[in-house]
Amino acid sequence: MGLLRIMMPPKLQLLAVVAFVVGMLFLENQIQKLEESRLKLERAIARHEVREIEQRHTMDGPRQEAVLDEEEDMVIIYNRVPKTASTSFTNIAYDLCAKNKYHVLHINTTKNNPVMSLQDQVRFVKNITSWKEMKPGFYHGHVSYLDFAKFGVKKKPIYINVIRDPIERLVSYYYFLRFGDDYRPGLRRRKQGDKKTFDECVAEGGSDCAPEKLWLQIPFFCGHSSECWNVGSRWAMDQAKYNLINEYFLVGVTEELEDFIMLLEAALPRFFRGATELYRTVGKKSHLRKTTEKKLPTKQTIAKLQQSDIWKMENEFYEFALEQFQFIRAHAVREKDGDLYILAQNFFYEKIYPKSN
């Protein structure tokens, strides 16, 4: 017996294909709506939790006005640069907040705009410094550096950050916009459907891979001045370097994230006690966010981008940050049998006068 074949008329085949495509688009749309609903729910829950905390402290009466001791009055701001393992690091902070008794708050700016309006800067500074119910607090978001001293604040927050090799960061961001990552795989991305590789984009002189897109880490550290966002500004790079040295407690690099976490735990145990072990045992597998479909660029593509003055400046800033981080690490840790360990206290006091009776 021959095989029985059921052939569909061409029109029915076309209708079936159209129905399938429409069905897939409908499913994608529903997934997007569910993701938006989830985000709205998360924001509503967060607002409710904040109100509950404020009400609880209000009912406590005089305790609301109590002066916080040094550790409890601490605020950390992690003004995270996109695609530098910022989500991976932030998840460590979320995992530890209940155990170490501090609050974590996401700074969600409209359309992820890293520059705040002047009035929002005032509101933000006031919130950070006077919101006792949220202290000790760990704030994180894609916001450029803001100088609290300009607003007459007596005690400034502690700034930390992580940066990445500028080309690697741009490549990761390029594919992230098209394919997303394993953190929220169902979310539809802005450039979804564009299958062009990073190499092809550079070869064709595309806007999404242009050297100007490298200009991000410098302005994030430079701040809210207009010159910070002028692509290729030498002043902006010098200001970013100044801020990194003088205004940031510690700046790590994506490529050495574990060492960054280890140094934070040693220096700021109030927040990061247990962070190194958590990262080693759980974080490397569950926290590291991987961009989907990412293809490494060719040597030719890298060489072409490295001809740009913008790359040279961003890379100079990255190398500057890396050298500073490695200098701090060299004076804080020692290596033994392939493992790093934190040095014990290496200073003490003597010849104390006048002598007590």
Coordinates of C-alpha atoms in Angstrom, one line a residue:
M1 CA 0.0 0.0 0.0
G2 CA 1.2 3.4 -0.8
L3 CA 1.4 6.1 1.8
L4 CA -1.8 8.1 2.2
R5 CA -1.0 11.7 1.7
I6 CA -3.4 14.5 2.6
M7 CA -2.6 17.5 0.5
M8 CA -4.1 20.9 1.5
P9 CA -5.1 23.3 -1.2
P10 CA -2.7 26.2 -1.6
K11 CA -5.2 28.7 -0.2
L12 CA -5.7 26.6 2.9
Q13 CA -2.0 26.3 3.3
L14 CA -1.6 30.1 3.1
L15 CA -4.5 30.6 5.6
A16 CA -2.8 28.1 8.0
V17 CA 0.5 30.0 7.8
V18 CA -1.2 33.3 8.3
A19 CA -3.2 31.9 11.3
F20 CA 0.1 30.6 12.8
V21 CA 1.9 33.9 12.4
V22 CA -1.1 35.8 13.8
G23 CA -1.2 33.3 16.7
M24 CA 2.5 33.8 17.5
L25 CA 2.1 37.6 17.4
F26 CA -0.9 37.4 19.7
L27 CA 1.1 35.2 22.1
E28 CA 4.0 37.6 22.1
N29 CA 1.6 40.5 22.7
Q30 CA 0.0 38.7 25.6
I31 CA 3.5 37.9 27.1
Q32 CA 4.4 41.6 26.8
K33 CA 1.2 42.6 28.6
L34 CA 1.8 40.1 31.3
E35 CA 5.3 41.4 31.8
E36 CA 4.0 45.0 32.0
S37 CA 1.3 43.9 34.5
R38 CA 4.0 42.2 36.6
L39 CA 6.0 45.4 36.7
K40 CA 3.0 47.4 37.7
L41 CA 2.2 44.9 40.4
E42 CA 5.8 45.0 41.7
R43 CA 5.6 48.8 41.9
A44 CA 2.3 48.7 43.7
I45 CA 3.6 46.2 46.2
A46 CA 6.7 48.4 46.7
R47 CA 4.6 51.5 47.4
H48 CA 2.4 49.5 49.8
E49 CA 5.5 48.2 51.7
V50 CA 6.9 51.8 51.9
R51 CA 3.6 53.1 53.3
E52 CA 3.5 50.2 55.9
I53 CA 7.0 51.0 57.0
E54 CA 6.2 54.7 57.3
Q55 CA 3.0 54.1 59.2
R56 CA 4.8 51.6 61.6
H57 CA 7.4 54.2 62.4
T58 CA 4.8 57.0 62.8
M59 CA 2.9 54.8 65.3
D60 CA 6.2 54.2 67.2
G61 CA 6.2 57.9 68.1
P62 CA 9.4 59.4 69.5
R63 CA 11.5 56.6 68.0
Q64 CA 11.0 58.3 64.6
E65 CA 13.0 61.3 65.7
A66 CA 15.8 59.2 67.3
V67 CA 19.3 59.9 66.1
L68 CA 20.6 57.0 64.1
D69 CA 24.1 55.7 65.0
E70 CA 26.8 55.8 62.3
E71 CA 26.2 52.3 60.8
E72 CA 22.4 52.7 60.8
D73 CA 22.6 56.1 59.1
M74 CA 24.5 54.7 56.1
V75 CA 23.3 55.0 52.5
I76 CA 24.9 53.4 49.5
I77 CA 24.2 54.5 46.0
Y78 CA 25.1 52.1 43.1
N79 CA 24.5 54.2 40.0
R80 CA 24.9 51.2 37.8
V81 CA 26.1 51.4 34.2
P82 CA 24.0 49.2 31.8
K83 CA 25.5 45.9 30.8
T84 CA 28.3 45.7 33.3
A85 CA 26.9 42.8 35.4
S86 CA 24.9 45.3 37.4
T87 CA 21.8 43.0 37.7
S88 CA 24.0 40.2 38.9
F89 CA 25.6 42.3 41.6
T90 CA 22.3 43.9 42.6
N91 CA 20.7 40.5 43.2
I92 CA 23.4 39.8 45.8
A93 CA 22.2 42.9 47.6
Y94 CA 18.6 41.8 47.4
D95 CA 19.5 38.3 48.8
L96 CA 21.3 39.8 51.8
C97 CA 19.0 42.7 52.8
A98 CA 16.7 40.7 55.1
K99 CA 19.5 38.9 56.8
N100 CA 21.7 42.0 57.2
K101 CA 18.8 44.2 58.0
Y102 CA 18.9 47.0 55.4
H103 CA 16.6 48.3 52.6
V104 CA 17.1 48.0 48.9
L105 CA 15.4 50.5 46.6
H106 CA 15.5 50.7 42.8
I107 CA 15.7 54.2 41.3
N108 CA 13.4 53.8 38.3
T109 CA 13.7 56.9 36.0
T110 CA 11.4 57.5 33.1
K111 CA 12.7 55.9 29.9
N112 CA 15.9 55.0 31.9
N113 CA 17.0 58.6 31.5
P114 CA 20.3 58.9 33.5
V115 CA 20.0 62.7 33.8
M116 CA 17.5 64.0 36.4
S117 CA 15.8 67.4 36.1
L118 CA 16.9 70.0 38.7
Q119 CA 13.7 69.6 40.7
D120 CA 14.1 65.8 40.7
Q121 CA 17.7 66.2 41.9
V122 CA 16.4 68.2 44.9
R123 CA 13.7 65.7 45.6
F124 CA 16.1 62.8 45.3
V125 CA 18.7 64.3 47.6
K126 CA 16.0 65.1 50.2
N127 CA 14.7 61.6 50.0
I128 CA 18.1 59.9 50.4
T129 CA 19.2 62.0 53.3
S130 CA 16.0 62.4 55.4
W131 CA 14.1 59.2 54.8
K132 CA 15.1 57.5 58.1
E133 CA 12.7 54.7 57.6
M134 CA 14.8 53.5 54.7
K135 CA 18.1 53.6 56.5
P136 CA 20.4 51.8 56.2
G137 CA 19.6 51.8 52.5
F138 CA 21.1 50.5 49.3
Y139 CA 19.8 52.5 46.3
H140 CA 20.5 51.3 42.7
G141 CA 19.6 52.6 39.3
H142 CA 20.8 53.8 35.9
V143 CA 21.5 57.3 37.0
S144 CA 24.6 59.4 36.4
Y145 CA 26.7 60.6 39.4
L146 CA 25.0 63.4 41.4
D147 CA 27.1 65.6 43.7
F148 CA 25.2 65.8 47.0
A149 CA 27.5 68.5 48.4
K150 CA 25.9 71.0 45.9
F151 CA 22.7 70.7 47.9
G152 CA 24.2 71.5 51.3
V153 CA 24.1 68.0 52.6
K154 CA 26.2 67.3 55.7
K155 CA 26.6 63.6 55.2
K156 CA 27.0 62.3 51.7
P157 CA 26.0 58.8 50.6
I158 CA 28.6 56.2 49.7
Y159 CA 29.0 55.7 46.0
I160 CA 30.1 52.4 44.4
N161 CA 30.1 51.2 40.8
V162 CA 31.3 48.6 38.4
I163 CA 32.6 49.2 34.8
R164 CA 33.5 47.0 31.9
D165 CA 35.7 46.9 28.8
P166 CA 33.9 49.4 26.6
I167 CA 33.7 47.2 23.4
E168 CA 32.5 44.2 25.4
R169 CA 29.9 46.3 27.1
L170 CA 28.6 47.7 23.7
V171 CA 28.5 44.2 22.1
S172 CA 26.5 42.9 25.1
Y173 CA 24.1 45.8 24.9
Y174 CA 23.7 45.5 21.1
Y175 CA 22.6 41.8 21.4
F176 CA 20.6 42.5 24.5
L177 CA 18.4 45.0 22.6
R178 CA 17.7 42.3 20.0
F179 CA 17.5 39.0 21.9
G180 CA 17.2 39.9 25.6
D181 CA 18.8 37.6 28.2
D182 CA 18.1 34.6 30.4
Y183 CA 16.8 36.9 33.2
R184 CA 13.5 37.7 31.6
P185 CA 13.4 35.6 28.4
G186 CA 9.8 36.3 27.5
L187 CA 10.1 40.1 27.4
R188 CA 10.0 41.7 23.9
R189 CA 13.0 43.9 23.3
R190 CA 13.1 47.2 21.4
K191 CA 15.1 45.8 18.4
Q192 CA 13.6 42.3 18.4
G193 CA 13.5 40.8 15.0
D194 CA 16.7 42.5 13.8
K195 CA 19.0 39.5 13.1
K196 CA 22.0 41.6 11.9
T197 CA 25.2 40.7 13.8
F198 CA 27.4 43.2 15.5
D199 CA 30.1 42.6 12.9
E200 CA 27.7 43.3 10.0
C201 CA 26.5 46.4 11.8
V202 CA 30.0 47.8 12.1
A203 CA 30.9 46.9 8.5
E204 CA 27.8 48.7 7.3
G205 CA 28.4 51.7 9.5
G206 CA 25.1 51.2 11.5
S207 CA 24.0 53.6 14.2
D208 CA 23.6 51.0 16.9
C209 CA 27.2 50.0 16.8
A210 CA 28.7 53.5 16.0
P211 CA 31.7 54.6 18.2
E212 CA 29.4 57.3 19.7
K213 CA 27.5 54.4 21.4
L214 CA 30.7 53.7 23.4
W215 CA 30.3 57.0 25.2
L216 CA 28.5 55.9 28.4
Q217 CA 30.8 55.0 31.3
I218 CA 32.5 58.4 31.2
P219 CA 29.3 60.5 31.4
F220 CA 27.9 58.2 34.1
F221 CA 30.9 59.0 36.3
C222 CA 31.1 62.6 35.2
G223 CA 27.6 63.5 36.3
H224 CA 24.8 66.0 35.5
S225 CA 26.9 68.7 33.8
S226 CA 26.0 69.4 30.2
E227 CA 29.7 68.9 29.1
C228 CA 29.6 65.3 30.5
W229 CA 27.3 64.3 27.7
N230 CA 29.2 65.9 24.9
V231 CA 30.6 62.9 23.1
G232 CA 34.4 62.9 23.1
S233 CA 34.8 65.7 25.7
R234 CA 38.3 65.6 27.3
W235 CA 36.9 67.7 30.2
A236 CA 34.2 65.0 30.8
M237 CA 36.8 62.3 31.0
D238 CA 39.0 64.3 33.4
Q239 CA 36.0 65.0 35.6
A240 CA 35.0 61.3 35.5
K241 CA 38.5 60.3 36.7
Y242 CA 38.4 62.9 39.5
N243 CA 35.0 61.7 40.7
L244 CA 36.1 58.0 40.6
I245 CA 39.1 58.8 42.8
N246 CA 37.5 61.4 45.2
E247 CA 33.7 60.6 45.3
Y248 CA 33.5 56.8 44.9
F249 CA 34.3 54.5 47.8
L250 CA 35.1 51.6 45.4
V251 CA 34.8 50.9 41.7
G252 CA 35.2 47.4 40.4
V253 CA 35.4 45.8 37.0
T254 CA 33.0 43.2 35.5
E255 CA 35.9 40.9 34.7
E256 CA 36.8 40.7 38.4
L257 CA 33.4 40.9 40.1
E258 CA 34.2 38.4 42.8
D259 CA 37.1 40.4 44.0
F260 CA 35.0 43.5 44.1
I261 CA 32.4 41.7 46.2
M262 CA 35.1 40.4 48.5
L263 CA 36.5 43.9 49.1
L264 CA 33.1 45.3 49.8
E265 CA 32.4 42.6 52.4
A266 CA 35.7 43.4 54.1
A267 CA 35.2 47.1 54.2
L268 CA 31.3 47.4 54.5
P269 CA 30.2 44.3 56.4
R270 CA 27.0 46.1 57.6
F271 CA 25.7 45.6 54.1
F272 CA 27.8 42.8 52.5
R273 CA 28.4 40.3 55.3
G274 CA 28.2 36.9 53.6
A275 CA 28.3 38.3 50.1
T276 CA 31.5 36.5 49.0
E277 CA 30.3 33.1 50.0
L278 CA 26.9 33.7 48.5
Y279 CA 28.4 34.7 45.2
R280 CA 30.8 31.7 45.2
T281 CA 28.2 29.1 46.0
V282 CA 25.1 30.5 44.4
G283 CA 25.7 33.7 42.6
K284 CA 27.9 32.5 39.8
K285 CA 25.2 30.2 38.5
S286 CA 22.0 31.9 39.4
H287 CA 22.9 35.6 39.4
L288 CA 25.0 36.0 36.4
R289 CA 22.8 37.4 33.7
K290 CA 23.7 36.1 30.2
T291 CA 22.7 38.0 27.0
T292 CA 21.1 35.6 24.5
E293 CA 22.5 35.0 21.0
K294 CA 25.6 37.1 21.7
K295 CA 28.4 36.5 19.1
L296 CA 31.9 37.7 19.8
P297 CA 33.1 40.4 17.3
T298 CA 36.0 39.6 14.9
K299 CA 39.4 41.1 15.2
Q300 CA 38.7 43.3 12.2
T301 CA 35.6 44.7 13.9
I302 CA 37.4 45.4 17.1
A303 CA 40.3 47.0 15.2
K304 CA 37.9 49.3 13.4
L305 CA 36.3 50.5 16.6
Q306 CA 39.7 51.0 18.2
Q307 CA 40.5 53.6 15.5
S308 CA 37.9 55.9 17.1
D309 CA 39.0 58.7 19.4
I310 CA 35.9 57.9 21.5
W311 CA 37.0 54.4 22.1
K312 CA 40.5 55.6 23.0
M313 CA 39.0 57.9 25.7
E314 CA 36.5 55.3 27.1
N315 CA 39.3 52.7 27.1
E316 CA 41.6 55.1 28.9
F317 CA 39.0 55.7 31.5
Y318 CA 38.5 51.9 31.9
E319 CA 42.2 51.3 32.2
F320 CA 42.4 54.1 34.8
A321 CA 39.6 52.5 36.8
L322 CA 41.1 49.0 36.5
E323 CA 44.5 50.2 37.7
Q324 CA 42.9 51.9 40.7
F325 CA 40.9 48.8 41.6
Q326 CA 43.9 46.5 41.3
F327 CA 46.0 49.0 43.5
I328 CA 43.3 48.8 46.2
R329 CA 43.1 45.0 45.9
A330 CA 46.8 44.6 46.2
H331 CA 46.9 46.4 49.5
A332 CA 43.8 44.6 50.9
V333 CA 44.3 40.9 50.0
R334 CA 46.9 38.3 49.7
E335 CA 47.0 35.1 47.5
K336 CA 47.6 31.7 49.0
D337 CA 47.3 28.4 47.1
G338 CA 45.4 30.1 44.3
D339 CA 42.8 31.7 46.7
L340 CA 42.6 35.3 47.8
Y341 CA 42.1 36.2 51.5
I342 CA 41.5 39.5 53.2
L343 CA 44.4 40.9 55.3
A344 CA 43.9 41.5 59.0
Q345 CA 44.2 44.9 60.5
N346 CA 47.8 46.2 59.8
F347 CA 47.9 49.3 62.0
F348 CA 47.8 49.9 65.7
Y349 CA 48.3 52.8 68.2
E350 CA 51.2 53.3 70.6
K351 CA 52.9 56.0 72.6
I352 CA 49.5 57.3 73.9
Y353 CA 49.9 60.4 76.1
P354 CA 49.1 61.6 78.7
K355 CA 49.4 58.3 80.6
S356 CA 46.3 57.3 82.5
N357 CA 46.7 56.8 86.3

